[in-house]
Coordinates of C-alpha atoms and ligand atoms in Angstrom, one line a residue:
M1 CA 148.1 107.7 46.7
R2 CA 149.6 105.6 49.5
K3 CA 147.3 102.9 50.8
A4 CA 147.5 100.7 53.8
F5 CA 148.3 97.0 53.4
L6 CA 146.7 94.4 55.6
S7 CA 148.8 91.4 56.5
I8 CA 146.9 88.2 57.4
I9 CA 148.7 85.4 59.2
A10 CA 147.2 82.1 58.4
G11 CA 149.1 79.3 60.2
C12 CA 152.7 79.8 59.1
V13 CA 151.7 81.3 55.7
A14 CA 151.6 85.1 55.5
F15 CA 150.0 86.8 52.6
T16 CA 149.2 90.3 52.0
V17 CA 145.9 91.8 50.7
A18 CA 146.7 95.2 49.2
A19 CA 144.5 98.3 49.2
Q20 CA 142.2 98.9 46.4
T21 CA 142.9 100.3 42.9
K22 CA 139.8 102.2 41.9
I23 CA 139.1 102.7 38.2
T24 CA 136.2 104.4 36.5
L25 CA 135.8 103.9 32.8
N26 CA 133.7 106.5 30.9
T27 CA 132.7 104.2 28.1
D28 CA 130.2 106.8 26.6
L29 CA 132.9 109.4 26.3
A30 CA 135.2 107.4 24.1
K31 CA 136.3 109.4 21.0
T32 CA 140.1 109.3 20.3
Q33 CA 141.4 106.5 18.1
I34 CA 144.4 104.6 19.5
S35 CA 146.6 104.4 16.3
K36 CA 147.6 100.9 15.6
H37 CA 151.1 102.3 14.9
I38 CA 151.7 102.7 18.6
Y39 CA 152.4 98.9 18.4
G40 CA 155.2 99.2 15.9
H41 CA 158.6 97.5 15.9
F42 CA 162.2 98.3 14.9
A43 CA 164.6 96.2 12.9
E44 CA 168.1 97.6 12.8
H45 CA 171.3 96.2 11.3
L46 CA 172.7 95.5 14.7
G47 CA 174.1 92.3 16.0
R48 CA 172.0 89.3 15.1
C49 CA 168.8 91.3 14.4
I50 CA 168.8 91.1 10.6
Y51 CA 171.5 88.5 9.8
G52 CA 170.6 85.3 11.7
G53 CA 167.6 86.7 13.4
I54 CA 165.3 87.7 10.5
Y55 CA 167.3 86.8 7.4
V56 CA 169.3 83.6 7.0
G57 CA 169.9 83.6 3.3
E58 CA 168.1 82.0 0.3
G59 CA 170.5 79.1 0.2
N60 CA 170.0 78.1 3.9
T61 CA 168.8 74.5 4.0
K62 CA 168.9 74.1 7.8
I63 CA 166.5 76.9 8.6
P64 CA 163.2 77.0 6.7
N65 CA 162.8 80.3 4.9
T66 CA 161.0 82.3 2.3
A67 CA 163.3 84.4 0.1
G68 CA 165.9 84.0 2.9
V69 CA 163.6 85.2 5.7
R70 CA 163.0 82.7 8.5
N71 CA 159.5 81.2 8.2
D72 CA 159.2 80.9 12.0
V73 CA 159.8 84.7 12.4
I74 CA 157.4 85.5 9.6
Q75 CA 154.7 83.5 11.4
A76 CA 155.4 84.9 14.8
L77 CA 155.3 88.5 13.4
K78 CA 152.0 87.8 11.5
D79 CA 150.5 86.4 14.7
L80 CA 151.6 89.6 16.5
K81 CA 149.8 91.8 14.0
I82 CA 152.6 94.3 13.8
P83 CA 151.4 97.5 12.2
N84 CA 154.7 99.0 11.1
L85 CA 158.4 98.1 11.0
R86 CA 161.2 100.7 11.1
W87 CA 164.4 99.9 9.2
P88 CA 167.4 100.0 8.8
G89 CA 168.3 101.9 12.0
G90 CA 168.9 103.6 14.4
C91 CA 172.5 104.9 14.3
F92 CA 173.0 102.5 11.4
A93 CA 170.5 104.4 9.2
D94 CA 172.8 107.4 9.0
T95 CA 175.6 105.3 7.5
Y96 CA 173.5 103.2 5.2
Q97 CA 174.0 103.4 1.4
W98 CA 170.8 101.9 0.1
K99 CA 172.1 101.6 -3.5
D100 CA 174.6 99.0 -2.2
G101 CA 171.6 96.8 -1.1
I102 CA 169.8 96.4 -4.5
G103 CA 170.5 94.3 -7.6
P104 CA 172.0 90.8 -7.9
K105 CA 173.2 89.8 -4.4
A106 CA 176.5 88.4 -5.7
N107 CA 177.4 91.8 -7.1
R108 CA 176.5 93.8 -4.0
P109 CA 179.5 95.6 -2.3
K110 CA 180.3 94.7 1.3
M111 CA 180.2 97.3 4.1
V112 CA 181.5 97.6 7.6
N113 CA 178.9 98.2 10.3
V114 CA 180.8 100.9 12.2
W115 CA 178.3 101.4 14.9
W116 CA 177.6 97.9 15.9
G117 CA 180.6 95.6 16.4
G118 CA 182.6 96.7 13.3
V119 CA 181.4 93.6 11.5
T120 CA 181.4 93.2 7.7
E121 CA 178.0 92.9 6.1
D122 CA 177.4 91.7 2.6
N123 CA 174.3 93.8 1.9
S124 CA 172.3 90.7 1.0
F125 CA 169.4 92.0 3.0
G126 CA 168.4 95.3 1.3
T127 CA 165.5 97.4 0.2
H128 CA 163.6 94.7 -1.8
D129 CA 164.1 92.1 1.0
F130 CA 162.8 94.5 3.7
L131 CA 159.8 95.8 1.7
D132 CA 158.8 92.3 0.6
L133 CA 159.0 91.1 4.2
C134 CA 156.7 93.9 5.3
E135 CA 154.2 92.9 2.6
R136 CA 154.4 89.3 3.8
I137 CA 153.7 90.1 7.4
G138 CA 151.2 92.8 6.6
A139 CA 153.2 95.6 8.3
E140 CA 153.7 99.1 6.9
P141 CA 157.3 99.9 6.3
Y142 CA 158.9 102.8 8.0
L143 CA 162.2 103.7 6.3
A144 CA 164.7 105.8 8.2
G145 CA 166.7 107.9 5.7
N146 CA 170.4 108.7 5.9
V147 CA 170.7 112.4 6.6
G148 CA 173.9 112.3 8.7
S149 CA 176.3 111.0 6.1
G150 CA 174.1 110.9 3.0
T151 CA 172.9 113.5 0.5
V152 CA 169.6 115.0 -0.4
K153 CA 170.0 113.2 -3.8
D154 CA 170.6 109.8 -2.2
L155 CA 167.5 110.0 -0.1
T156 CA 165.2 111.4 -2.8
D157 CA 166.5 108.7 -5.2
W158 CA 165.5 106.1 -2.5
V159 CA 162.0 107.7 -2.3
T160 CA 161.7 107.6 -6.1
Y161 CA 163.1 104.0 -6.3
V162 CA 160.4 102.7 -4.0
N163 CA 157.5 105.0 -4.8
H164 CA 157.6 106.3 -8.3
P165 CA 155.2 104.4 -10.6
G166 CA 157.4 104.4 -13.8
G167 CA 159.4 106.3 -16.3
S168 CA 162.0 107.8 -14.0
P169 CA 165.6 106.5 -13.9
M170 CA 165.0 105.1 -10.3
S171 CA 161.7 103.5 -11.0
E172 CA 163.1 101.9 -14.1
L173 CA 166.0 100.6 -12.1
R174 CA 163.5 99.1 -9.6
K175 CA 161.8 97.3 -12.4
Q176 CA 165.1 96.0 -13.8
N177 CA 165.6 94.6 -10.3
G178 CA 162.4 92.6 -10.5
R179 CA 159.8 94.9 -8.9
E180 CA 157.3 96.3 -11.3
K181 CA 154.8 98.1 -9.0
P182 CA 156.0 100.7 -6.5
W183 CA 155.7 99.8 -2.8
N184 CA 154.2 103.2 -1.9
V185 CA 156.1 103.7 1.3
K186 CA 154.5 106.4 3.4
M187 CA 156.5 106.6 6.6
W188 CA 159.9 108.2 6.2
G189 CA 162.3 109.2 9.0
V190 CA 164.4 112.2 8.1
G191 CA 167.5 111.0 9.8
N192 CA 167.9 109.5 13.3
E193 CA 169.1 111.0 16.6
A194 CA 170.5 114.0 14.6
W195 CA 171.7 115.4 18.0
G196 CA 174.0 112.4 18.4
C197 CA 175.0 109.5 16.1
G198 CA 173.0 111.0 13.3
G199 CA 175.5 113.9 12.9
N200 CA 175.8 115.7 16.3
M201 CA 173.8 118.6 14.9
T202 CA 172.3 121.5 16.8
A203 CA 168.5 121.7 16.8
E204 CA 168.6 124.9 14.7
Y205 CA 170.9 123.3 12.1
Y206 CA 168.9 120.1 11.9
A207 CA 165.7 122.1 11.5
N208 CA 167.2 123.7 8.4
I209 CA 168.5 120.5 7.0
Y210 CA 165.1 118.9 7.6
R211 CA 163.4 121.6 5.5
Q212 CA 165.8 121.0 2.7
Y213 CA 165.4 117.2 2.7
A214 CA 161.6 117.4 3.2
T215 CA 161.3 119.7 0.1
F216 CA 162.7 117.0 -2.2
M217 CA 161.2 113.9 -0.5
T218 CA 158.1 114.4 -2.4
D219 CA 155.0 112.7 -3.8
W220 CA 154.4 113.0 -7.5
D221 CA 150.7 113.7 -7.4
N222 CA 150.7 116.2 -4.6
S223 CA 148.5 114.0 -2.5
S224 CA 150.8 114.3 0.5
K225 CA 150.9 110.6 1.1
I226 CA 154.5 110.8 2.3
Y227 CA 154.6 111.0 6.1
R228 CA 157.8 112.7 7.1
I229 CA 159.0 112.1 10.7
A230 CA 161.6 114.5 12.1
S231 CA 164.4 113.1 14.2
G232 CA 163.3 113.8 17.7
A233 CA 164.6 114.5 21.2
S234 CA 166.0 112.2 23.7
D235 CA 164.2 111.9 27.0
G236 CA 163.4 115.4 28.4
D237 CA 165.2 117.5 25.8
Y238 CA 162.3 119.9 25.3
T239 CA 164.4 122.6 23.6
W240 CA 164.9 120.2 20.7
T241 CA 161.2 119.7 20.2
E242 CA 160.5 123.4 20.6
T243 CA 163.1 124.3 18.0
L244 CA 161.7 121.9 15.5
M245 CA 158.1 123.0 16.1
K246 CA 159.0 126.6 15.8
N247 CA 161.4 126.4 12.7
I248 CA 159.8 123.8 10.5
P249 CA 156.7 124.8 8.4
H250 CA 154.0 122.5 9.7
K251 CA 152.9 121.5 6.3
M252 CA 156.3 119.8 5.9
L253 CA 156.1 117.9 9.2
A254 CA 153.8 115.0 9.9
A255 CA 155.5 113.9 13.1
V256 CA 158.3 114.6 15.6
A257 CA 160.1 111.6 17.1
L258 CA 161.1 110.9 20.7
H259 CA 163.5 108.3 22.1
H260 CA 163.5 107.0 25.6
Y261 CA 165.1 103.9 27.0
S262 CA 164.7 102.5 30.5
V263 CA 168.4 102.2 31.6
L264 CA 169.9 101.8 35.1
S265 CA 173.0 103.8 34.2
W266 CA 174.8 104.3 30.9
T267 CA 178.1 103.2 32.5
D268 CA 176.7 100.0 33.9
K269 CA 173.3 98.9 32.7
G270 CA 173.1 95.9 35.0
P271 CA 172.2 92.3 34.2
S272 CA 169.2 91.4 32.0
V273 CA 168.2 88.4 34.2
D274 CA 169.9 88.4 37.7
F275 CA 168.8 91.8 38.8
N276 CA 167.9 92.8 42.4
E277 CA 165.0 94.8 43.6
G278 CA 167.0 98.1 43.6
Q279 CA 167.8 97.6 39.9
Y280 CA 164.2 96.6 39.2
F281 CA 162.8 99.6 40.9
K282 CA 165.1 102.0 39.0
I283 CA 164.1 100.4 35.7
M284 CA 160.4 100.9 36.6
E285 CA 161.1 104.5 37.6
E286 CA 162.6 105.0 34.1
A287 CA 159.7 103.3 32.4
W288 CA 157.2 105.6 34.3
Q289 CA 159.3 108.6 33.1
M290 CA 157.8 108.0 29.6
D291 CA 154.6 109.5 30.9
E292 CA 156.4 112.7 32.1
F293 CA 158.3 113.0 28.8
I294 CA 155.2 112.6 26.7
K295 CA 153.4 115.2 28.8
G296 CA 156.4 117.6 28.5
H297 CA 156.8 117.2 24.7
S298 CA 153.1 117.4 24.2
T299 CA 152.8 120.6 26.1
I300 CA 155.3 122.2 23.8
M301 CA 153.7 120.8 20.7
D302 CA 150.3 122.0 21.9
K303 CA 151.7 125.5 22.0
Y304 CA 152.6 125.5 18.3
D305 CA 150.0 123.0 17.1
P306 CA 146.9 123.2 19.4
Q307 CA 144.9 121.1 16.9
K308 CA 147.3 118.2 17.3
K309 CA 147.9 117.8 13.6
I310 CA 151.5 116.8 14.2
A311 CA 152.1 113.4 15.9
L312 CA 154.6 112.5 18.5
I313 CA 156.2 109.2 17.5
V314 CA 158.2 107.3 20.1
D315 CA 160.3 105.5 17.5
E316 CA 162.7 103.9 20.0
W317 CA 161.8 102.7 23.5
G318 CA 162.4 99.7 25.7
G319 CA 164.7 98.3 28.4
W320 CA 168.5 98.4 27.9
Y321 CA 170.8 96.2 29.9
N322 CA 174.3 94.8 29.7
V323 CA 174.8 92.2 27.0
E324 CA 174.6 88.5 27.9
P325 CA 177.9 87.3 29.3
G326 CA 180.2 86.0 26.5
T327 CA 178.4 87.8 23.7
N328 CA 179.8 90.5 21.5
P329 CA 179.5 93.9 23.4
G330 CA 178.7 95.6 20.1
F331 CA 175.7 93.3 19.4
L332 CA 173.6 94.4 22.4
Y333 CA 172.1 90.9 22.8
Q334 CA 170.0 90.6 26.0
Q335 CA 167.5 88.3 27.6
N336 CA 163.9 89.3 28.4
T337 CA 162.2 88.6 31.7
M338 CA 159.0 89.4 33.5
R339 CA 160.6 92.8 34.2
D340 CA 160.5 93.5 30.5
A341 CA 156.8 92.5 30.4
M342 CA 156.3 95.1 33.1
I343 CA 158.0 97.8 31.0
A344 CA 155.9 96.8 28.0
G345 CA 152.5 96.7 29.8
L346 CA 153.1 100.0 31.6
T347 CA 154.5 101.8 28.5
L348 CA 151.7 100.7 26.3
N349 CA 149.1 101.9 28.8
I350 CA 150.9 105.3 28.8
F351 CA 150.9 105.4 25.0
N352 CA 147.2 104.5 24.8
N353 CA 146.2 107.1 27.3
H354 CA 148.1 109.7 25.3
A355 CA 146.7 108.6 22.0
D356 CA 145.6 112.1 21.1
R357 CA 149.2 113.0 20.4
V358 CA 151.2 109.8 20.4
R359 CA 150.3 108.2 17.1
G360 CA 153.2 105.8 16.6
A361 CA 156.0 104.0 18.5
N362 CA 158.6 101.4 17.8
L363 CA 159.9 99.0 20.4
A364 CA 163.7 98.4 20.1
Q365 CA 164.5 96.0 18.6
I366 CA 162.4 93.2 17.1
V367 CA 164.8 90.2 17.2
N368 CA 168.0 89.4 19.2
V369 CA 168.9 92.9 20.4
L370 CA 167.4 95.1 23.2
Q371 CA 163.8 94.5 24.4
S372 CA 163.2 91.9 21.7
V373 CA 159.9 90.1 21.1
I374 CA 161.8 87.2 19.5
L375 CA 165.2 85.5 20.2
T376 CA 166.8 83.0 17.9
N377 CA 169.7 80.7 18.1
E378 CA 170.5 79.0 14.8
E379 CA 167.3 77.0 14.1
K380 CA 165.8 77.6 17.5
I381 CA 163.4 80.4 18.3
L382 CA 161.6 81.7 21.4
L383 CA 159.0 84.3 22.1
T384 CA 159.8 86.6 25.0
P385 CA 157.5 87.8 27.8
T386 CA 157.4 91.1 25.9
Y387 CA 156.0 89.4 22.8
H388 CA 153.2 88.0 24.9
V389 CA 152.3 91.5 26.3
M390 CA 152.4 93.0 22.8
K391 CA 150.1 90.3 21.6
M392 CA 147.6 90.6 24.5
Y393 CA 147.5 94.4 24.0
N394 CA 147.0 94.3 20.2
V395 CA 143.2 94.4 20.9
H396 CA 143.7 98.2 21.3
Q397 CA 145.0 98.7 17.8
D398 CA 142.8 101.3 16.0
A399 CA 140.2 101.0 18.8
T400 CA 138.7 104.0 20.5
L401 CA 140.3 105.1 23.7
V402 CA 138.0 105.0 26.7
P403 CA 138.7 107.9 29.1
I404 CA 139.9 106.5 32.5
N405 CA 140.1 107.8 36.1
I406 CA 142.4 105.7 38.2
E407 CA 143.3 105.8 41.8
A408 CA 146.1 103.3 42.5
P409 CA 148.3 102.2 45.4
T410 CA 152.0 102.7 45.3
Y411 CA 154.9 100.3 45.0
D412 CA 157.3 101.5 47.7
F413 CA 161.1 100.8 47.8
Q414 CA 163.5 102.4 50.2
G415 CA 161.4 105.5 50.7
K416 CA 160.6 106.0 47.0
K417 CA 157.2 105.4 45.5
L418 CA 155.8 104.5 42.1
T419 CA 152.2 104.0 41.1
A420 CA 151.9 100.2 41.1
V421 CA 148.9 99.6 38.8
S422 CA 148.4 101.2 35.4
A423 CA 145.6 100.7 33.0
S424 CA 144.1 101.7 29.7
A425 CA 140.9 100.8 27.9
S426 CA 139.4 100.9 24.5
K427 CA 136.3 99.9 22.5
D428 CA 136.7 98.1 19.3
A429 CA 134.6 98.2 16.1
A430 CA 132.5 95.2 17.4
G431 CA 131.7 97.0 20.6
T432 CA 134.0 94.9 22.8
L433 CA 135.5 96.8 25.7
N434 CA 139.1 95.8 26.3
I435 CA 140.9 96.8 29.5
S436 CA 144.6 96.3 30.0
L437 CA 146.1 96.3 33.5
T438 CA 149.7 96.1 34.6
N439 CA 150.9 95.7 38.3
I440 CA 154.6 96.5 38.5
D441 CA 154.7 95.8 42.3
Y442 CA 157.7 93.6 43.1
S443 CA 155.8 91.6 45.8
K444 CA 152.2 92.7 46.3
P445 CA 149.0 91.7 44.5
H446 CA 146.4 94.5 44.3
E447 CA 142.7 94.4 44.4
V448 CA 141.0 96.3 41.5
T449 CA 137.5 97.6 41.3
I450 CA 136.4 99.0 37.9
N451 CA 133.2 101.0 37.6
L452 CA 131.8 100.8 34.1
R453 CA 130.0 104.1 33.4
G454 CA 127.9 104.7 30.3
E455 CA 127.2 101.2 28.9
D456 CA 126.2 97.8 30.2
F457 CA 128.2 94.7 29.7
S458 CA 127.2 91.1 30.6
K459 CA 130.2 88.9 29.8
V460 CA 133.8 89.1 30.8
S461 CA 136.8 87.0 29.8
G462 CA 140.5 87.6 30.0
Q463 CA 144.1 86.6 29.7
I464 CA 147.0 86.9 32.1
L465 CA 150.8 86.9 31.9
A466 CA 152.3 86.1 35.3
S467 CA 155.1 83.9 36.5
A468 CA 156.5 82.6 39.8
K469 CA 159.6 84.9 39.8
I470 CA 160.2 88.4 38.4
N471 CA 163.4 87.1 36.7
D472 CA 161.5 84.3 34.9
H473 CA 162.2 84.2 31.2
N474 CA 162.0 81.8 28.2
T475 CA 165.0 79.9 27.1
F476 CA 165.7 77.7 24.1
E477 CA 165.4 74.7 26.4
Q478 CA 162.2 75.9 28.1
P479 CA 160.6 78.3 25.5
N480 CA 157.1 78.3 27.2
K481 CA 158.0 78.9 30.8
V482 CA 156.4 82.3 30.6
A483 CA 153.2 82.1 28.6
I484 CA 149.8 83.7 28.3
K485 CA 147.0 81.9 30.3
D486 CA 143.3 82.4 30.4
F487 CA 142.1 84.5 33.3
A488 CA 138.7 83.8 34.9
G489 CA 139.3 85.8 38.1
A490 CA 137.3 88.9 37.1
K491 CA 133.7 89.1 38.5
L492 CA 131.2 91.4 36.9
E493 CA 128.1 92.5 38.8
K494 CA 125.8 95.4 38.3
G495 CA 128.4 97.4 36.2
V496 CA 131.2 96.8 38.6
L497 CA 134.2 94.6 37.8
K498 CA 136.3 93.1 40.6
L499 CA 139.6 91.3 40.4
T500 CA 143.0 90.8 42.1
I501 CA 146.0 91.4 39.9
P502 CA 149.1 89.4 41.1
A503 CA 152.4 91.1 41.7
Y504 CA 154.4 91.7 38.4
S505 CA 151.6 90.6 36.1
V506 CA 149.7 91.8 33.1
I507 CA 145.9 91.2 32.6
V508 CA 143.8 92.1 29.6
L509 CA 140.0 91.8 30.0
N510 CA 137.4 91.6 27.2
L511 CA 133.9 92.7 28.0
K512 CA 130.9 92.0 25.8
K513 CA 127.3 93.1 26.0
Ligands
LIG1 O1 168.8 100.9 19.7 C1 170.2 101.1 19.7 C2 170.5 102.5 19.4 O2 170.0 103.4 20.3 C3 170.0 103.1 18.1 O3 170.7 102.7 17.0 C4 170.1 104.5 18.3 O4 169.1 105.3 17.5 C5 169.9 104.7 19.8 O5 170.8 105.5 20.3

């Protein structure tokens, strides 16, 4: 809803007080769990994500590492509490030969990464390296299987290699390679973008292929621990989702994926840092589209699965821009500004509020690629604004969603309008109410009034991510320019919370009884 803005002229300084955002939180009606897996990440063999970003090799004496994985990255990911990590792609997954990435590293065959830069990789980061990393950081692994160029046997061998307790040729091979116990990987992607880089299949063809693969990707004790995720639609391709929901027996299908990137235009994605307001607005428009796409795909899923047994997993999302000048165009390396913090805050609010159907998501990609939470340069590391938002929001992981009513002003640009303030809230196991707010407005702060219905709270604290300019970002020279700060600007009185949220900022409030 459009609200009026009041401009106050004080001397020569003009500032604007925006109209109210009115929120009601029905704390007594909270019932749906926000799956922690909404806060998942994605590690692809793409550019410097794996090699240089995560893995620097066991013999590296310059960059401190554990089994070749950077210690600073391990620590940053532990601090972030990442619930799951998808690997090895993306498009890369449908070219990956997992058997080339096991056994003594010196004997592993090399490969050419045909999707990303045509570079030669030595397979030194393989299945053991990835699964051990997941154990180290406490994340559940999500393996994306090669359906596009692999075989049913390859993929079922991979399942057996990582999950079978013992006595099978694959589990014995795993033991020979130094891992006695299985990793018990639950989350398996049956291909990736089967409509595109994963094989250019029709939905009908993929649905059949899926049935075949899913039949043989099995548990050995019939406990259905394997969680099969079908390669999903891009954006608003509802026919794809409908075909899968109609043609795949639901007992074989734990989840259907969805991919949506916030992109200016696929021919010129614009700069990651020096963007103008027009480019900013368009990216925010794209980010808001996530809400529309989730509603559209959910409506179709509801038709075939009214009890919502099958999840929608947005296993690729984020902002996608032109690569940084002077870097390899195939490596997709981009900087990360307050604009990305806006995409993250808004998108996570959308996911939380659709927690009944969206039970997983993976931000692309974790280090040195698209909307990364970490950037590295040799021994240097920085945490991006997106990292900070993911960290602030991790209070929602596995908490109970609080139903929200929100009436918010719009952010207007050249006759177009977007809702400026988004929010979501949850109650955690200790009874703390956590409220996340994101104001995507390019220039206006907004006043927010939150009515707390159903329960009484007496204490409020909070954190804010804000910066002087929308293009602000962290660099290796200034890694803490954008950082989380305490926020004491929320006033709680008689069940009503009042605050002002600055332009392009994210606030998370914590309320206790
Ligand atoms: O994230 C980059 C690429 O985007 C992924 O490899 C692919 O799945 C998607 O098209």
